[in-house]
mmCIF file of C-alpha atoms in Angstrom:
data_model
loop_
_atom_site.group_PDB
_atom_site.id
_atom_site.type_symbol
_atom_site.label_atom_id
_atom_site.label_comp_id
_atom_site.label_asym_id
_atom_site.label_seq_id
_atom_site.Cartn_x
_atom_site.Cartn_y
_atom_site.Cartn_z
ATOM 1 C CA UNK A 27 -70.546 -6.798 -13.156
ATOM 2 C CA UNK A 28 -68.365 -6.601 -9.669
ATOM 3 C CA UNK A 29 -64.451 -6.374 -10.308
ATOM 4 C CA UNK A 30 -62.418 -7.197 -6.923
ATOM 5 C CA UNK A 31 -59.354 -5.576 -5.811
ATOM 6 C CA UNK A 32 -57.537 -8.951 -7.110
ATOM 7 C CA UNK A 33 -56.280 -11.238 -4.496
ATOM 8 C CA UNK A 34 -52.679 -10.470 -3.650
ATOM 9 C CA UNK A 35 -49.709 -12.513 -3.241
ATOM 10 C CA UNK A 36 -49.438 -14.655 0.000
ATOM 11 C CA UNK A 37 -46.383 -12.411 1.292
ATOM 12 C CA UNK A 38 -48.740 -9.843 1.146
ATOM 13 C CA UNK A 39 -51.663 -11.342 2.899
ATOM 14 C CA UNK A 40 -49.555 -12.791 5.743
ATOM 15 C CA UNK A 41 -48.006 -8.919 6.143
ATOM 16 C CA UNK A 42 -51.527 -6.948 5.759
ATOM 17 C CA UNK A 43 -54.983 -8.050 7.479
ATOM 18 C CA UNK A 44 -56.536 -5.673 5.032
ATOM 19 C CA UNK A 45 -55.093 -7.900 2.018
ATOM 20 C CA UNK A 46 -56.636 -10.821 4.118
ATOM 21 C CA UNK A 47 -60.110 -9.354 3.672
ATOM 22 C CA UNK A 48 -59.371 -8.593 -0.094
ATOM 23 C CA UNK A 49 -58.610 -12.613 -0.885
ATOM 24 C CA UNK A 50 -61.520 -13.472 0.935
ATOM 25 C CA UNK A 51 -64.262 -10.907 -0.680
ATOM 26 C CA UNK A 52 -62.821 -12.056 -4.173
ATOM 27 C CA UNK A 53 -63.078 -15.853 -3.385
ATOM 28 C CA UNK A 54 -66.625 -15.236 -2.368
ATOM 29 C CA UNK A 55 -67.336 -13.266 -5.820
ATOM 30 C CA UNK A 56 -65.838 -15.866 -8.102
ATOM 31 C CA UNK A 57 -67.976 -18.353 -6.139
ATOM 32 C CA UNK A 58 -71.104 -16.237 -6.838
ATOM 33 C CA UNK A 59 -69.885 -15.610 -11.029
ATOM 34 C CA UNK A 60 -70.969 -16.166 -13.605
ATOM 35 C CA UNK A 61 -68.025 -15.718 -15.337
ATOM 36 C CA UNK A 62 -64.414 -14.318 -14.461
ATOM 37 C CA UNK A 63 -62.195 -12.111 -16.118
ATOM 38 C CA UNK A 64 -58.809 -13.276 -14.624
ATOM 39 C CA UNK A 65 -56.504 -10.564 -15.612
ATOM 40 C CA UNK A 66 -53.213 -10.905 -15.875
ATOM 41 C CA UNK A 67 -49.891 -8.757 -15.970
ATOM 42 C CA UNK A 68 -48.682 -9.469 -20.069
ATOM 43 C CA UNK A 69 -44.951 -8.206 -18.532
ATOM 44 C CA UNK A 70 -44.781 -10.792 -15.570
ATOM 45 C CA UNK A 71 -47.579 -13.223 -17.539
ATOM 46 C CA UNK A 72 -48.625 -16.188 -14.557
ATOM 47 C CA UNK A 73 -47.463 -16.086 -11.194
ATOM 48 C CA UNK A 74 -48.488 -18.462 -8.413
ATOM 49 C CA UNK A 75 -50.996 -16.555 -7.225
ATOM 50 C CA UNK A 76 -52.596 -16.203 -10.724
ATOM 51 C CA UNK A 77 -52.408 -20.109 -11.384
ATOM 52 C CA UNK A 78 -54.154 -20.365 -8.126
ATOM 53 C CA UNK A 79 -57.302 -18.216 -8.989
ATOM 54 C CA UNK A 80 -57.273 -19.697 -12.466
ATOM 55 C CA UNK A 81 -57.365 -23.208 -10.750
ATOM 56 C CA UNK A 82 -60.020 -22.216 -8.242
ATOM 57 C CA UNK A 83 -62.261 -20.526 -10.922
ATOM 58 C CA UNK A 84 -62.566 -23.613 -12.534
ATOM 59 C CA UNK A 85 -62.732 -25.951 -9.086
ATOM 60 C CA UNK A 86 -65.895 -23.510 -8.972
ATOM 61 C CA UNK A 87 -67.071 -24.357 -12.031
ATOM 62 C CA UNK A 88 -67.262 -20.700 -13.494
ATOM 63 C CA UNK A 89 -66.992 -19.622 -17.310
ATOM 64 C CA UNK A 90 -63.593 -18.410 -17.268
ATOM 65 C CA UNK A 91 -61.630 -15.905 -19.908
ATOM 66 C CA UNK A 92 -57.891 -15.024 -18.981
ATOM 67 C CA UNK A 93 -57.020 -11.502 -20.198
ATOM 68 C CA UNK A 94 -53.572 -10.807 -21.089
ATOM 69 C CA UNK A 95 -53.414 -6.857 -19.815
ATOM 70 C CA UNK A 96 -50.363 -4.433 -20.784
ATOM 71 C CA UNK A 97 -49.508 -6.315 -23.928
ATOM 72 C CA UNK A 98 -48.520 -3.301 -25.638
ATOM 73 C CA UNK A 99 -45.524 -3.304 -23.636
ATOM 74 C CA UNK A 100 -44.599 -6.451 -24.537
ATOM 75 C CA UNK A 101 -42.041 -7.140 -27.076
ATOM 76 C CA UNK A 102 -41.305 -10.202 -28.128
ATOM 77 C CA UNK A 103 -45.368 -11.118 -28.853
ATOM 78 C CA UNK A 104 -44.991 -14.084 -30.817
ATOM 79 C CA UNK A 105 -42.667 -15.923 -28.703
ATOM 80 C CA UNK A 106 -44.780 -14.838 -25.530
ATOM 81 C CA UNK A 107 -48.092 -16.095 -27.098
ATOM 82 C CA UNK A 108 -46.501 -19.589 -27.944
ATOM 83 C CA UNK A 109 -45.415 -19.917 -24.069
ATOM 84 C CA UNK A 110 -49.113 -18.557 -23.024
ATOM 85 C CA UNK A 111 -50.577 -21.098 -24.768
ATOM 86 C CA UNK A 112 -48.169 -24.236 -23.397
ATOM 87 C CA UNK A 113 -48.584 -22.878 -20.252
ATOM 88 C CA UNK A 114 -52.197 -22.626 -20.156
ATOM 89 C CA UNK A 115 -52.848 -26.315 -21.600
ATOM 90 C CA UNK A 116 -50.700 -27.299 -19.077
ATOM 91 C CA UNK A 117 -51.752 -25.630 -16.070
ATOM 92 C CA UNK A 118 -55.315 -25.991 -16.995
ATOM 93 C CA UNK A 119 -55.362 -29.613 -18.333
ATOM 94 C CA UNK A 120 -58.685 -30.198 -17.227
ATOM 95 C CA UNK A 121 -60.509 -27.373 -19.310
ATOM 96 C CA UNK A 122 -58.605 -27.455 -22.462
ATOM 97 C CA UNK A 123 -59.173 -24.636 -24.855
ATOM 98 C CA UNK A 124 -59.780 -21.726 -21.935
ATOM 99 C CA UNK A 125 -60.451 -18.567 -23.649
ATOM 100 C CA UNK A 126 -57.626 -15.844 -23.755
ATOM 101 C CA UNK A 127 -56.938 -12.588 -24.983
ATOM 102 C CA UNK A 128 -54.078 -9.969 -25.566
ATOM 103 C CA UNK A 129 -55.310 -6.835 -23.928
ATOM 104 C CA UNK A 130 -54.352 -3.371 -23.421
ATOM 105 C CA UNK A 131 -56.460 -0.815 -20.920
ATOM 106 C CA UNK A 132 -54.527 2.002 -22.071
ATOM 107 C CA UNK A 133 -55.311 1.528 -25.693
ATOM 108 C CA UNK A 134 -58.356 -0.528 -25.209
ATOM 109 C CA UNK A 135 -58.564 -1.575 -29.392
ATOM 110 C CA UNK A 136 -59.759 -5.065 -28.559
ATOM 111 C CA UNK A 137 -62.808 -4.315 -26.522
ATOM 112 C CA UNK A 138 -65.460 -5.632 -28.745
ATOM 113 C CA UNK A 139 -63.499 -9.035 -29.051
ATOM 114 C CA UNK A 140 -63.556 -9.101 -25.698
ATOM 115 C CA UNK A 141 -67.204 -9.204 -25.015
ATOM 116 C CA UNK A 142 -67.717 -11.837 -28.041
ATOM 117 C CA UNK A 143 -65.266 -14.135 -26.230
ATOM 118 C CA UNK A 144 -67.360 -13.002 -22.803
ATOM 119 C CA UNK A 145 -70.611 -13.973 -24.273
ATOM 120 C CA UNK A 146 -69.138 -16.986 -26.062
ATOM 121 C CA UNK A 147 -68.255 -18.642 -23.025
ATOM 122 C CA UNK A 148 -71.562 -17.771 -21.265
ATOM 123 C CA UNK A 149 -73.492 -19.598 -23.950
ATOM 124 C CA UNK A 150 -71.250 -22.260 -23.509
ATOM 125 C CA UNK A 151 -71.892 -22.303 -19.970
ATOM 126 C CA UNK A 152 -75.137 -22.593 -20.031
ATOM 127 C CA UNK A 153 -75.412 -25.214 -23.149
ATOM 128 C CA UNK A 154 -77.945 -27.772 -22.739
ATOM 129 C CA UNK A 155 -77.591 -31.247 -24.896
ATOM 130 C CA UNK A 156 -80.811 -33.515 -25.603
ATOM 131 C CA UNK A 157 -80.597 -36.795 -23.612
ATOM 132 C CA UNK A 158 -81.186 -38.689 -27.035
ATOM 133 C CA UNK A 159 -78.094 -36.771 -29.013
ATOM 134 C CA UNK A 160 -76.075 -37.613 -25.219
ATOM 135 C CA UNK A 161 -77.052 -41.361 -25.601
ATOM 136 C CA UNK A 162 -76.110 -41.726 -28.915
ATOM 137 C CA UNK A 163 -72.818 -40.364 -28.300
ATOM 138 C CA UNK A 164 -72.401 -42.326 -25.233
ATOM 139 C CA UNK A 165 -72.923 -46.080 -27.415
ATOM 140 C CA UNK A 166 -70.152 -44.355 -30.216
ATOM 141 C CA UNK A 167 -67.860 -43.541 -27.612
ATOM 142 C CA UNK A 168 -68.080 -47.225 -25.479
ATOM 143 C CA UNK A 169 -67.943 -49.023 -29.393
ATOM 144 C CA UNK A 170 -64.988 -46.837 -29.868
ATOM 145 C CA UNK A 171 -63.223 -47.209 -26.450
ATOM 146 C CA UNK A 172 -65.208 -49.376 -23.784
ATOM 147 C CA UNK A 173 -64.316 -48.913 -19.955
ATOM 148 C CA UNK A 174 -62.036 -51.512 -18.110
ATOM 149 C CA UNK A 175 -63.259 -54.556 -16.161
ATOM 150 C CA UNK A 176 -62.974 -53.778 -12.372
ATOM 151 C CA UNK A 177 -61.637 -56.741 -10.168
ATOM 152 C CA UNK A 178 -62.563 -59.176 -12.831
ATOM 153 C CA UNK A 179 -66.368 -57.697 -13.569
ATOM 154 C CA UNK A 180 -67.502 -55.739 -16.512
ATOM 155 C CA UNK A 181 -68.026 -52.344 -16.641
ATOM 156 C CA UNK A 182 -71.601 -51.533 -18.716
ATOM 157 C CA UNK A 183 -72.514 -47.335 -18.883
ATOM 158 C CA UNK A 184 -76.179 -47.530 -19.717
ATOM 159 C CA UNK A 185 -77.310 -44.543 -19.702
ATOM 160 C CA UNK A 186 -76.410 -41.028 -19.907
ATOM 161 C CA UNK A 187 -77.855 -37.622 -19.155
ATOM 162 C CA UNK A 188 -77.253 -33.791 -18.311
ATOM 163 C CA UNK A 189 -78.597 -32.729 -15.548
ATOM 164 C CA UNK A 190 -77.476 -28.832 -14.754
ATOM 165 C CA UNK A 191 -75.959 -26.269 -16.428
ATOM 166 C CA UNK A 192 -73.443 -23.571 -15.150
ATOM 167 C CA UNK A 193 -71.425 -25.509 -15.610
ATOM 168 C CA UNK A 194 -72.966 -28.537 -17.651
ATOM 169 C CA UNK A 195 -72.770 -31.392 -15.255
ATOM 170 C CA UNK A 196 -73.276 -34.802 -16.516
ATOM 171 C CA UNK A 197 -75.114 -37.641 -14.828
ATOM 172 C CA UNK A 198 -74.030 -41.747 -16.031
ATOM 173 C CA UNK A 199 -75.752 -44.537 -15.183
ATOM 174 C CA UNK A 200 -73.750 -47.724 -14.328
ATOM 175 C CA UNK A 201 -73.930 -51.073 -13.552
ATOM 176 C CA UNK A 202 -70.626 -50.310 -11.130
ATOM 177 C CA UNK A 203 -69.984 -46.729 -10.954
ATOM 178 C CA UNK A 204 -67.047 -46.964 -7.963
ATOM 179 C CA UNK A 205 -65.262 -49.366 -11.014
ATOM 180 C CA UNK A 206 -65.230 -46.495 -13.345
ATOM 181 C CA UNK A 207 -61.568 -45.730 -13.271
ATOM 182 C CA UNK A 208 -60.450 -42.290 -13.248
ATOM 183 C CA UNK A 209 -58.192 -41.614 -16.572
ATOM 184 C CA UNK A 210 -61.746 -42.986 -18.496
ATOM 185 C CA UNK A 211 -63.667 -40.465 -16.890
ATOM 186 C CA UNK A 212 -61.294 -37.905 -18.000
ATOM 187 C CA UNK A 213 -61.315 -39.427 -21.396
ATOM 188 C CA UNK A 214 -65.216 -39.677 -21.245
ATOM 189 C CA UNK A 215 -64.789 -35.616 -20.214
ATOM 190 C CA UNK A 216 -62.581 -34.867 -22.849
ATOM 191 C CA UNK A 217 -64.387 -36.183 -25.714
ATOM 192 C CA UNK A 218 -67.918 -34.594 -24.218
ATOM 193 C CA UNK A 219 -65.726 -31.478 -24.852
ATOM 194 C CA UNK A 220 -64.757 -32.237 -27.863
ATOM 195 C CA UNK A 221 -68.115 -33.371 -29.533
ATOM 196 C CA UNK A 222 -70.654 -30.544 -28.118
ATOM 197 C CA UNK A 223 -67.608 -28.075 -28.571
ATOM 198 C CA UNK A 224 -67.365 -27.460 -24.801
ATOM 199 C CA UNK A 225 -63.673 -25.852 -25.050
ATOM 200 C CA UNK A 226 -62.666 -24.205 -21.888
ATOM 201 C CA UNK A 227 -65.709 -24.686 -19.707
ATOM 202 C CA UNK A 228 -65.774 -26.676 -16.530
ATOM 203 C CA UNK A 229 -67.121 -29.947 -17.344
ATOM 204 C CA UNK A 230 -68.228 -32.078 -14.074
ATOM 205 C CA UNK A 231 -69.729 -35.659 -15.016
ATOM 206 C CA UNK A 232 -70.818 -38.390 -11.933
ATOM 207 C CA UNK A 233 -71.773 -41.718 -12.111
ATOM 208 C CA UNK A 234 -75.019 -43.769 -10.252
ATOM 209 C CA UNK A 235 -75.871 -46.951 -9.557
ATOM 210 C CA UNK A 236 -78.041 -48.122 -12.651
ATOM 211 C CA UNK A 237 -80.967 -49.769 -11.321
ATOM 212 C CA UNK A 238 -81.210 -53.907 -12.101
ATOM 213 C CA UNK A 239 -84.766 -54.638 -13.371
ATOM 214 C CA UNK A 240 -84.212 -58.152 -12.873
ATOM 215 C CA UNK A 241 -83.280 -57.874 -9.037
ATOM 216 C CA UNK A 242 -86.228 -59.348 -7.227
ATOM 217 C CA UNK A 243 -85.316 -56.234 -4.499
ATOM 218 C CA UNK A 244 -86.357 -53.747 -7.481
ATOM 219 C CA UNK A 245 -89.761 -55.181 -8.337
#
């Protein structure tokens, strides 16, 4: 467990070399994570900065759990957790369902939910699906909503598979993966979330040139 001294605002960084070397040690950490606790002010809930490191944590690919710190000074909780949640969907479209919690260091009551959404998300991190149970899913999901034709040719996905974890990163095979357009591989992303209850981790899914075994080059 390493916990930065958070990466300041950019007014600060600009004003203070030593802030400079702060952002830059915490970048590297949340590069090397696992997971990241983004903590976050409950009283000022998501500046700029904040929606930066959120969106960089998941560019990275890391488990990540937002903590909502100083929420007993908040007042009006139920109004504040309905905008937390809007906001978060929005701002973090592309990992739906992200993991958040109200918090308080000074009374510290939630600690123990706290480390079951930690180790939660590090399971889900590392979940592994079976080629077979991906391939099934894969013919359900191009009966249910095939991919466009590209400049007139069809688009066949023939063959799916994982091929990492941390995060779980997806491999298709295609007959023409550059025709592939992009809102079907987010839908393709959202419903592998969906399905194998991946809610809130980084999902990262590529396509490949599916060989022909009728070329005469492939025999």
């Amino acid at each position: 467990i390493i916990d930065t001294a958070g990466l300041r605002k950019n007014s600060s960084i600009r004003k203070n070399e030593i802030d400079t070397i702060t952002s830059y040690v915490s970048r590297k950490e949340i590069r090397y994570a696992h997971l990241v606790l983004l903590v976050i002010d409950s009283t000022e809930l998501f500046t700029n900065q904040d929606l930066a490191v959120a969106r960089y944590v998941v560019e990275e690919g890391r488990a990540l759990v937002i903590v909502l710190n100083k929420w007993d000074l908040v007042l009006e909780k139920e109004e504040l957790i309905k905008k937390v949640k809007r906001d978060i969907n929005y701002i973090l479209s592309q990992v739906k369902g992200v993991s958040w919690i109200e918090f308080s260091s000074l009374v510290g009551d939630k600690k123990d939910q706290l480390l079951d959404n930690i180790v939660k998300n590090f399971l889900l991190w590392n979940k592994r699906i079976a080629t077979t149970v991906l391939n099934k899913w894969l013919i359900d999901i191009i009966n249910l909503n095939p991919p466009a034709q590209s400049s007139g040719k069809a688009v066949k996905l023939r063959y799916l598979t994982q091929i990492n974890i941390r995060p779980p990163t997806f491999l298709i095979f295609s007959n023409n993966p550059s025709g592939v357009k992009n809102s079907y591989k987010r839908f393709l992303v959202n419903q592998l979330r969906i399905s194998f209850d991946l809610k809130g981790i980084p999902i990262r899914l590529m396509f490949k040139k599916a060989k022909n075994p009728y070329s005469e080059k492939e025999k």
